[in-house]
Every structure is written in structure tokens, then in C-alpha cells.
Amino acid sequence: MVIFGASGDLTKRKLFPALYSLAARQLLPEKFGVVGVARTEESDDEFRERMKAAVQEFGRDDFREEVWQGLADGMHYVAGTADDGDEVFKHIDDALAGLDRDRGTGGNRVYYLAVPPSAFETIVEGIGKHRPSEGWTRLIVEKPFGHDLQSAQELNALLHRHFDETEIFRIDHYLGKETVQNMLAPRFANGIFEPIWNRQFIDHIQITVAETLGIEGRADYYEHAGAIRDIFQNHLLQLIALTAMEPPIDFTADSIRNEKVKVLKAMHTPGPKHVVRGQYGRGYIEGQEVPGYREEEGVDPSSMTETFVAAKLFVDNWRWADTPIYVRAGKRLARRETTIAIHFKRAPHPPFEEAAAEGLRPNVLLIHIQPDEGVSLAIGAKVPGQGLQIRTVHMDFLYGGAFRTDLPEAYERLLVDCMRGDASLFTREDEVIEQWQLVDAIVAFWRRDRPTFPNYAAGTWGPPSSDELLGRDGRAWRRH
Amino acid sequence: MAATLETVPAIERRLAALRLGDGGTRLRTNVMTHIAWVPTEWVEAAEDVLAGLAARHPSRTIVLFPQSDGDGLEGDVESESFAMSEGLTICTDTIRIRLHGTSAEHPTSVVEPLLISDLPVFLRWRGVPPFDGSAFEELTGVADRLIVDSTEWPDLPKPYARLAEIFERVAVSDIAWARTSRWRSMLASLWPAIGKVERIKVTGTEAQAHLLAGWLSSRLRKPIGLEHELSDKLVGVELDGRPAPFPPGNPPLPADLLSDELDKVSRDPVYEAAVLASV
């Protein structure tokens, strides 16, 4: 595995802790090695030491020296960037040849692009020219995959000059989360859900991707991306696709992705009134005052970048016609949560007196993706005692509680899948194109007006217009 | 004793660890989130009431202790188990958080991540609420029901006017009102004769006196004169100088009173009318 961007945050916080956890569980291939590539000058040993410290700090498992040693023995480092020309790829080739010889990796390669998109082109060209003659080659590309439709198409064209679509793994780590995958299990492994998973029984769907964090020093990236490119274009649209897709004929990568792309194609562009954007001002998180977005380091004091986006979307097909899917995503919101809430229609004729059912809310199937992965169902139940009073109670299923095992980090699952050649949880070219088409259409009408920013205080649930988006339909966001 | 938790994520992690740590053998169940705002002078009384509550209203309880000094927050989490019938054990979580500095002024930013999704939120406010304060404004914004005990309030009936201003925003329960329940039933049973009453004398707390007079006035749609004799509990009512019969049964315990209010989810128009008539 060759990691470009080996001195970056992603390598330190996610990739090496994931590789270590896989090694600890003996889930890495026996014949495995890593070549880190980055601008920083350092030796193999210095690279090993730095990654060891990262695993100790960010890993989810207790650190065991013998596990680490097994991984570290196959680690090498190449200093340089693709801008250094062919020279750096020759060094990489030498390191890889050594691994083929010493660890029997047989010319099989996973290249991980953990670098900014501006560096993609020279790296991809370099890898293309230096492909080994034997074994397989796979390329993992981190988001953002382009910044609009045109750039995404150009990037695809670049990748396809050297790689077949089956060799390209566009990563969206949300898709590696256990609950996202388990979206498919409740629907397709249980007889009771699928028959009611449609417009006849479901009133609407709410998807929330809320963070309490701000931009955490990533002003350069965020100023250009905003919430729509950072979360909406990838995570949110993928969550909609998984929620709304038809049953695939099997669980192979292409069958699942064929169904997802049909959902993305069936989504019509929301009108300007159906999309809300916001930017946070000063406010309170965990009782502490935090600065507004425009006061963050590196952010333009008159920035018009959105840190919140909400939309009312429709999937125009037989199953979902006229069923709104409300989505919202943002930074510095009231709590950290990623949830998919399926709001079922009210019982048609509750045979109770009105007062008895005052505490009753419609059934909601809530799929928690973070922080606690699990599923809960809100149902109406009788309050014990005299008379008849109905109240909503919860049936909870928490992953960790039911299966008594730690959930794997998303990157662990995705790295193994890539090594096995399973692309089910990676985004295919046509999905990316559909996602960007929708985003481009939204951004196009944003260019025509100038909202008043900031329009929500940090630590709240976004601008008032987000509540109005549902209020106009006689609905409200889930409150907590 | 476990180390103090200084951040909300640390509290969330402790909650998750408690859930996983019980081996799945205990049923953790909740019907609501119960927030209690407990200024220092109310700590002892609040703990006494909470002790009797969890078994009847399995809930996540978040007890907030605003502090006048320091900065940040100090939290701890504990689980309590209750044996139910047929060998079933249920388990609830209580989170206690000391709020210092700005976190006491903006407690919602601490509490909101800890609320249980989609279940009602009850807010018990000890003492007289600072109606203009940011903490009260924020917490009533996330609560479905505010529970006060106006027996704890000085200068009655003045604060009732402020209370009435929030009726449109949040449903309100008053434990002082609940304490008059037996007496109201008894007085209602005197209909139609009670319709001619002009004056009421209440021997009880100030809150009970104002609420009973307000109730009678709003029900009969006419002004009722009030005479009040102070007592720490409601021991007698006179109507136009004649003692009303003593209601049957024993007065409920503090935990029972709060427990009853936690069963209610909608506004109480009779209480609201009594409050409006008392000011």
C-alpha cells in the first residue's frame, strides 16, 4: 500500500490506527507492506516512530508491541512529491520492489491519495507510468472528488487515462460505518419493514448530519467547499440513496451501486425555496463561547461560505413520489448526531379520546449513525394504571449492546474491502456525476442572491428559515 | 469514585460505557428526559425528591447545579437499577453537572447533546425562575413541560404574572397547584351552593391561598375575596366564614406530586386560568 500524503492528518488519525487494528485482528494480508510518501524529509525509522505514536494516540485498541512490530517491519518511507518528477517514483518503485522481494506482495498495489486534489494529476500520471507488469493495482481517492460537475468529469477522465473504473475506489468514509451498511439489513433481511417502506406508510424522512465542531483550522479547504460540498454532495446524498434505493438483486458492488444511482437520477432539483443555507455567528458550545465563522482563523471576514444547508428533496419514482426527504447538515449545531428518521403516517383512526392520546407522536424509526450506532423505534403504549392514556416509548437497539463487540472504524472496513476488491461501499463514477449535477444546480441559483450572514448562532439548530422549510408543510424537525 | 467528567463528550462516553457495561442483562428504559435546575440552596430537597422518582418514571435525569464561581463544567454519571416484577430489572441513568461561568448562563449547549431523541423533556425548576435570564429562556425552549413549585416563591402573587407570560411557549405544572387537588375536588362537590360564595379563607401556604382563590374566581367567573392565614401546609378552607369539610385521604408525598406531573404532557387550562385570575 502506497500512501501519498503520509505526513498528513488523515494518515496519522485514521489510516495507521485502522491498519494497526486490522493487524491486531489478523485481518491484514500476510504479504503486506506500506510505503509512505510525503514532502517531509525523514528516514524509515523516523516514519515508523511517528506512526507508532499516532497509533498509540488515536488507535481504538490497546497498543501491543509485537503487533506493531509486525506492521513496522514492512514500513518504508519515501521523501518527495510528485512535482519532483520521475525521481520520486523511482524511489517508490525501489521500495515496492523490496517489499515484493521481502514480503511477497507479488506486484499487488493499493495507492492511497491522501493529498489535496491539486496534487492528484501528477501523482496519477506518475502511478500510471510506473504500474507493475504483474499483480493488480487499485487507487483510493479521498473526497472531495472535484468541486463541481466539470472538475469531477475532468478528474474522472484523468483517472481513466490510467485506470479502469473497477480499479478506482472513491472513498466516502460514512459508507464504511456499520449502521450505514446495516441500513440494508433492516430493510432487506426483515419481512416487516420492506412492505411499509414506501409513500403509502411513510409520511416523510429526515436526515441530519450535525456537528458541534467548527472548521478546526481547515479554513483553506472549507472556504472553497462549504457545507454543500463538504457534506451534502457526498454523505447526505449517499444516505438518501441507501435509504430510498430499491432492493438490489444481490449484494455485489455493481448491483448495489446500480440501485443507488437510480435514486440519484430520480431526485429532481429542488427550487430555491426548498433549499436553505446558513452561516454560524458567535454562540455557545458546551457552555463556552465560540467565535463566529467569519472570526475563525484564515476565514474571510466577509465570507459568504455556508456552514449549514437544509433542503427538501423528492425522489420521483413509484415508491417515493410526493414523499419529502428533508435533509440538514451543518457545523456548530446544538449536538453531534447523524441520524436517519423515518416518520410513519399517523394511525388513521385512533379509537381513543383525544385527551388520552395527547402524548402520542407518530411512529418514528430512527437510525443512529453517530455517536451511538443503533436503531430505535418510537411506539405508542398505554400508561399503566387506571383509565387509558397513551404515550410514546422507545424500543432501542444499540449495536455494542447487542453484539458485545467493538464496532470497526469505518476506515478499517474500507481498507480491507479495497484490498479484497469489493467496491460496494465506494462511490462509482456515475454516482459522483449525478451528485454533482444536483449540487451544481443548487449552487447556480445561490449565485443570484446574497443572504444575510451570519444567520444562526453557534450551538443552535441552524437559521430560522430551516424551521420554516418544514413549518410550511405543517411539520417540524425532530427536536432532539 | 469515578473521575469528574469535564466535557460533554466525556459524559456521553461514560453513558455509553455504562450501557455496554451491564452485560445487556438489565433493561435500560426511558420515557422522557428529566432536567432539574437546582440552585445551591435547593440541593438537599431536590436529592430527596429524586430518590423516590426513578423507579416510577424511568428516565434520563440531568441534574444541573449552577455555580457562581469558576469556569467550565464538572459532571458525573451513575446508573441505578430497580427490580421489577417477574425478575425483570430496569436501569436508569442520572447525570449530575455543576455548571460554572458561561455554562451556567447557557446551559442548553451542555444539555442538548444529552437529551434522548424523540422523547418529551420535563424541566423541574427549583425556586423562583429568573424569568428574564438566559438560562431559563434557553431551557424552557428545549422543554416540553416546565414544573415549578410556587410554594418556593416569595412575593406572591407578583411572580404569577411573569409565569403567565410563558404559557404560550411551554406547558407548565405547579406542584403547589397539585397540593390543592384534594381540596379542589371537595370544593367542586359543593356545587351548586358554592356558586354563591364571595370570599374564601385559606389556611395554608401563600401559593395555595392564591391558587385556590384564583381557581374559584376563574371557575365561577366572578371576583372572590381572599383571606390568608399562613401555615406550612393546607389545613383548612372557609367559604364566606363557614369551614368547608376536610377532604378525605392523606396529603401526597413530594415525590408522588412530582411523579404525577411527569405523567402530564399537555397544557393545563384550568391551572392557567387560576394563575391569571390570581394576579
Short mmCIF file of N, CA and C in Angstrom, two decimals, chain A residues 212 284-289 334-337 339 341 343 355 358-361 364 366 368 371-372 376 378 383 389-394 396-402 404 406 459 461 478-480, chain B residues 6-9 12 16 19-21 23-24 29-32 57 71-73 100 102-103 105-106 109-110 112-122 138 141-144 262-266:
data_model
loop_
_atom_site.label_atom_id
_atom_site.label_comp_id
_atom_site.label_asym_id
_atom_site.label_seq_id
_atom_site.Cartn_x
_atom_site.Cartn_y
_atom_site.Cartn_z
N THR A 212 -20.91 19.59 16.17
CA THR A 212 -20.74 20.72 17.09
C THR A 212 -19.42 21.43 16.82
N TYR A 284 -22.66 29.49 21.80
CA TYR A 284 -22.15 28.69 22.91
C TYR A 284 -22.18 27.21 22.56
N ILE A 285 -21.07 26.54 22.80
CA ILE A 285 -20.96 25.10 22.65
C ILE A 285 -20.42 24.58 23.98
N GLU A 286 -21.14 23.62 24.56
CA GLU A 286 -20.74 23.07 25.87
C GLU A 286 -20.53 24.18 26.89
N GLY A 287 -21.33 25.22 26.82
CA GLY A 287 -21.26 26.28 27.82
C GLY A 287 -20.15 27.29 27.57
N GLN A 288 -19.34 27.08 26.55
CA GLN A 288 -18.23 28.00 26.27
C GLN A 288 -18.54 28.83 25.04
N GLU A 289 -18.20 30.11 25.09
CA GLU A 289 -18.45 30.95 23.93
C GLU A 289 -17.47 30.58 22.81
N ALA A 334 -26.38 22.23 17.60
CA ALA A 334 -26.61 22.02 19.04
C ALA A 334 -26.06 20.70 19.56
N ARG A 335 -26.01 19.68 18.73
CA ARG A 335 -25.42 18.43 19.18
C ARG A 335 -24.85 17.68 17.99
N ARG A 336 -23.92 16.78 18.30
CA ARG A 336 -23.31 15.99 17.24
C ARG A 336 -24.20 14.78 17.01
N GLU A 337 -24.75 14.67 15.84
CA GLU A 337 -25.54 13.48 15.55
C GLU A 337 -25.68 13.28 14.05
N THR A 339 -28.30 11.04 11.91
CA THR A 339 -29.46 10.15 12.05
C THR A 339 -30.31 10.18 10.78
N ALA A 341 -34.26 9.53 10.17
CA ALA A 341 -35.52 9.32 10.89
C ALA A 341 -36.63 9.07 9.88
N HIS A 343 -40.31 8.87 9.41
CA HIS A 343 -41.54 9.26 10.10
C HIS A 343 -42.73 8.60 9.41
N ALA A 355 -57.89 13.36 24.55
CA ALA A 355 -57.02 13.61 25.70
C ALA A 355 -56.13 12.42 25.99
N GLU A 358 -52.90 12.46 23.82
CA GLU A 358 -52.13 13.71 23.71
C GLU A 358 -50.62 13.48 23.70
N GLY A 359 -50.21 12.43 24.42
CA GLY A 359 -48.76 12.16 24.49
C GLY A 359 -48.27 11.29 23.35
N LEU A 360 -49.12 11.03 22.39
CA LEU A 360 -48.77 10.11 21.32
C LEU A 360 -48.22 10.88 20.12
N ARG A 361 -47.08 10.43 19.65
CA ARG A 361 -46.50 11.01 18.44
C ARG A 361 -46.48 9.91 17.38
N VAL A 364 -41.74 6.63 14.72
CA VAL A 364 -40.50 7.05 14.05
C VAL A 364 -39.49 5.92 14.18
N LEU A 366 -35.77 5.38 13.97
CA LEU A 366 -34.60 6.27 13.99
C LEU A 366 -33.34 5.44 13.84
N HIS A 368 -29.53 5.58 14.08
CA HIS A 368 -28.42 6.41 14.58
C HIS A 368 -27.14 5.96 13.89
N PRO A 371 -23.59 9.61 17.45
CA PRO A 371 -22.44 8.95 18.07
C PRO A 371 -22.69 7.48 18.42
N ASP A 372 -23.88 7.07 18.81
CA ASP A 372 -24.11 5.67 19.20
C ASP A 372 -24.79 4.96 18.05
N SER A 376 -33.66 2.77 16.81
CA SER A 376 -34.71 2.79 17.82
C SER A 376 -36.04 3.04 17.13
N ALA A 378 -39.91 4.44 17.95
CA ALA A 378 -40.83 5.09 18.89
C ALA A 378 -42.23 4.55 18.64
N VAL A 383 -50.14 3.98 29.25
CA VAL A 383 -49.54 4.26 30.55
C VAL A 383 -50.22 3.34 31.57
N GLN A 389 -54.43 6.07 28.92
CA GLN A 389 -53.62 7.19 28.45
C GLN A 389 -52.48 6.62 27.63
N ILE A 390 -52.26 7.20 26.46
CA ILE A 390 -51.26 6.66 25.55
C ILE A 390 -50.05 7.59 25.55
N ARG A 391 -48.89 6.98 25.50
CA ARG A 391 -47.69 7.79 25.50
C ARG A 391 -46.63 7.12 24.61
N THR A 392 -45.77 7.93 24.05
CA THR A 392 -44.73 7.37 23.18
C THR A 392 -43.58 6.82 24.02
N VAL A 393 -43.17 5.59 23.71
CA VAL A 393 -42.00 5.00 24.37
C VAL A 393 -41.03 4.51 23.29
N HIS A 394 -39.83 4.18 23.72
CA HIS A 394 -38.78 3.79 22.78
C HIS A 394 -38.41 2.34 22.89
N ASP A 396 -35.13 0.32 21.87
CA ASP A 396 -33.78 0.66 21.42
C ASP A 396 -32.97 -0.58 21.08
N PHE A 397 -32.19 -0.45 20.05
CA PHE A 397 -31.20 -1.48 19.74
C PHE A 397 -29.89 -0.76 19.54
N LEU A 398 -28.93 -1.07 20.41
CA LEU A 398 -27.63 -0.41 20.33
C LEU A 398 -26.63 -1.48 19.88
N TYR A 399 -25.90 -1.17 18.84
CA TYR A 399 -25.01 -2.20 18.29
C TYR A 399 -24.11 -2.84 19.32
N GLY A 400 -23.37 -1.98 20.03
CA GLY A 400 -22.41 -2.50 21.01
C GLY A 400 -23.09 -3.36 22.05
N GLY A 401 -24.33 -2.99 22.43
CA GLY A 401 -25.04 -3.72 23.47
C GLY A 401 -25.50 -5.07 23.01
N ALA A 402 -25.89 -5.19 21.74
CA ALA A 402 -26.45 -6.45 21.27
C ALA A 402 -25.37 -7.45 20.87
N ARG A 404 -21.99 -7.21 21.63
CA ARG A 404 -20.88 -7.32 22.57
C ARG A 404 -19.53 -7.25 21.89
N ASP A 406 -16.72 -4.40 19.81
CA ASP A 406 -16.47 -3.04 19.34
C ASP A 406 -16.76 -2.96 17.86
N GLY A 459 -24.27 26.61 18.27
CA GLY A 459 -24.94 25.89 19.35
C GLY A 459 -26.44 25.82 19.19
N TRP A 461 -29.84 25.09 16.17
CA TRP A 461 -30.12 24.14 15.10
C TRP A 461 -30.20 24.80 13.72
N ARG A 478 -37.15 16.97 13.99
CA ARG A 478 -37.06 16.29 15.29
C ARG A 478 -36.31 17.24 16.22
N ARG A 479 -36.80 17.40 17.43
CA ARG A 479 -36.24 18.45 18.27
C ARG A 479 -34.93 18.06 18.92
N HIS A 480 -34.81 16.81 19.32
CA HIS A 480 -33.55 16.45 19.95
C HIS A 480 -33.02 15.20 19.27
N GLU B 6 -15.26 16.43 32.47
CA GLU B 6 -15.19 17.87 32.25
C GLU B 6 -15.71 18.32 30.90
N THR B 7 -16.12 17.37 30.06
CA THR B 7 -16.68 17.76 28.75
C THR B 7 -17.93 16.93 28.48
N VAL B 8 -18.75 17.44 27.58
CA VAL B 8 -19.96 16.71 27.21
C VAL B 8 -19.61 15.37 26.53
N PRO B 9 -18.63 15.35 25.59
CA PRO B 9 -18.27 14.05 25.01
C PRO B 9 -17.83 13.04 26.07
N GLU B 12 -20.91 11.67 27.51
CA GLU B 12 -21.53 10.75 26.54
C GLU B 12 -20.79 9.41 26.54
N ALA B 16 -22.29 5.72 27.43
CA ALA B 16 -22.19 4.59 26.51
C ALA B 16 -21.52 3.41 27.21
N ARG B 19 -23.90 1.68 29.48
CA ARG B 19 -24.87 0.87 28.72
C ARG B 19 -24.25 -0.45 28.32
N LEU B 20 -22.99 -0.38 27.89
CA LEU B 20 -22.33 -1.61 27.43
C LEU B 20 -21.88 -2.45 28.61
N GLY B 21 -21.63 -1.79 29.73
CA GLY B 21 -21.03 -2.48 30.88
C GLY B 21 -21.97 -3.37 31.65
N GLY B 23 -23.73 -5.72 30.61
CA GLY B 23 -23.84 -7.05 30.03
C GLY B 23 -25.16 -7.30 29.33
N GLY B 24 -25.92 -6.27 29.10
CA GLY B 24 -27.18 -6.45 28.38
C GLY B 24 -28.23 -7.17 29.20
N THR B 29 -34.45 1.61 30.19
CA THR B 29 -35.65 2.10 29.54
C THR B 29 -35.90 3.56 29.93
N ASN B 30 -36.50 4.29 29.05
CA ASN B 30 -36.75 5.70 29.32
C ASN B 30 -38.08 6.11 28.72
N VAL B 31 -38.78 6.95 29.43
CA VAL B 31 -39.99 7.53 28.84
C VAL B 31 -39.84 9.03 28.65
N MET B 32 -38.73 9.59 29.11
CA MET B 32 -38.53 11.03 28.95
C MET B 32 -37.11 11.40 29.40
N HIS B 57 -40.68 6.64 37.13
CA HIS B 57 -40.56 7.30 35.82
C HIS B 57 -39.19 7.04 35.26
N ASP B 71 -15.18 28.14 36.09
CA ASP B 71 -15.45 28.09 34.67
C ASP B 71 -15.59 26.62 34.25
N GLY B 72 -16.31 26.38 33.19
CA GLY B 72 -16.41 25.01 32.67
C GLY B 72 -17.47 24.19 33.38
N LEU B 73 -17.36 22.87 33.30
CA LEU B 73 -18.36 22.02 33.93
C LEU B 73 -17.71 20.81 34.59
N HIS B 100 -20.37 26.03 35.74
CA HIS B 100 -19.65 27.23 36.17
C HIS B 100 -19.65 28.26 35.05
N THR B 102 -19.87 30.70 32.08
CA THR B 102 -20.80 30.84 30.96
C THR B 102 -21.67 29.60 30.79
N SER B 103 -21.20 28.43 31.24
CA SER B 103 -22.04 27.24 31.05
C SER B 103 -23.29 27.31 31.93
N GLU B 105 -24.81 30.17 32.39
CA GLU B 105 -25.66 31.14 31.69
C GLU B 105 -26.25 30.54 30.41
N HIS B 106 -25.56 29.57 29.84
CA HIS B 106 -26.02 28.96 28.58
C HIS B 106 -26.05 27.44 28.71
N SER B 109 -26.52 24.50 25.78
CA SER B 109 -25.44 23.98 24.94
C SER B 109 -24.77 22.77 25.61
N VAL B 110 -24.97 22.62 26.91
CA VAL B 110 -24.45 21.44 27.61
C VAL B 110 -25.49 20.32 27.60
N GLU B 112 -28.34 19.88 25.61
CA GLU B 112 -28.97 19.38 24.38
C GLU B 112 -28.32 18.09 23.84
N PRO B 113 -26.99 17.97 23.86
CA PRO B 113 -26.43 16.71 23.37
C PRO B 113 -26.82 15.50 24.21
N LEU B 114 -27.31 15.74 25.42
CA LEU B 114 -27.59 14.62 26.33
C LEU B 114 -29.07 14.22 26.36
N LEU B 115 -29.91 14.97 25.66
CA LEU B 115 -31.34 14.64 25.64
C LEU B 115 -31.57 13.36 24.85
N ILE B 116 -32.59 12.59 25.25
CA ILE B 116 -32.89 11.37 24.50
C ILE B 116 -33.80 11.74 23.34
N SER B 117 -33.42 11.29 22.16
CA SER B 117 -34.14 11.68 20.95
C SER B 117 -35.61 11.32 21.04
N ASP B 118 -36.43 12.23 20.57
CA ASP B 118 -37.86 12.00 20.35
C ASP B 118 -38.70 11.75 21.60
N LEU B 119 -38.10 11.84 22.76
CA LEU B 119 -38.92 11.69 23.98
C LEU B 119 -39.12 13.06 24.61
N PRO B 120 -40.26 13.23 25.32
CA PRO B 120 -40.51 14.55 25.90
C PRO B 120 -39.46 14.94 26.95
N VAL B 121 -39.29 16.25 27.08
CA VAL B 121 -38.33 16.78 28.06
C VAL B 121 -39.10 17.54 29.12
N PHE B 122 -38.92 17.15 30.38
CA PHE B 122 -39.53 17.84 31.51
C PHE B 122 -38.45 18.61 32.24
N GLU B 138 -33.49 29.71 27.69
CA GLU B 138 -32.96 28.63 26.85
C GLU B 138 -33.58 27.28 27.22
N GLY B 141 -36.96 26.64 26.27
CA GLY B 141 -37.02 26.46 24.81
C GLY B 141 -36.87 25.01 24.38
N VAL B 142 -36.16 24.20 25.16
CA VAL B 142 -35.99 22.79 24.78
C VAL B 142 -36.97 21.88 25.53
N ALA B 143 -37.63 22.43 26.57
CA ALA B 143 -38.51 21.57 27.39
C ALA B 143 -39.92 21.52 26.81
N ASP B 144 -40.58 20.38 27.00
CA ASP B 144 -41.99 20.27 26.63
C ASP B 144 -42.87 20.72 27.79
N LEU B 262 -45.24 14.44 36.02
CA LEU B 262 -44.46 13.88 34.92
C LEU B 262 -45.31 12.98 34.02
N ASP B 263 -46.52 12.68 34.45
CA ASP B 263 -47.43 11.91 33.60
C ASP B 263 -48.17 12.79 32.61
N LYS B 264 -48.12 14.11 32.85
CA LYS B 264 -48.91 15.01 32.01
C LYS B 264 -48.05 15.56 30.88
N VAL B 265 -48.63 15.64 29.71
CA VAL B 265 -47.83 16.15 28.60
C VAL B 265 -48.42 17.40 27.97
N SER B 266 -49.69 17.68 28.25
CA SER B 266 -50.28 18.83 27.56
C SER B 266 -50.53 19.98 28.55
#
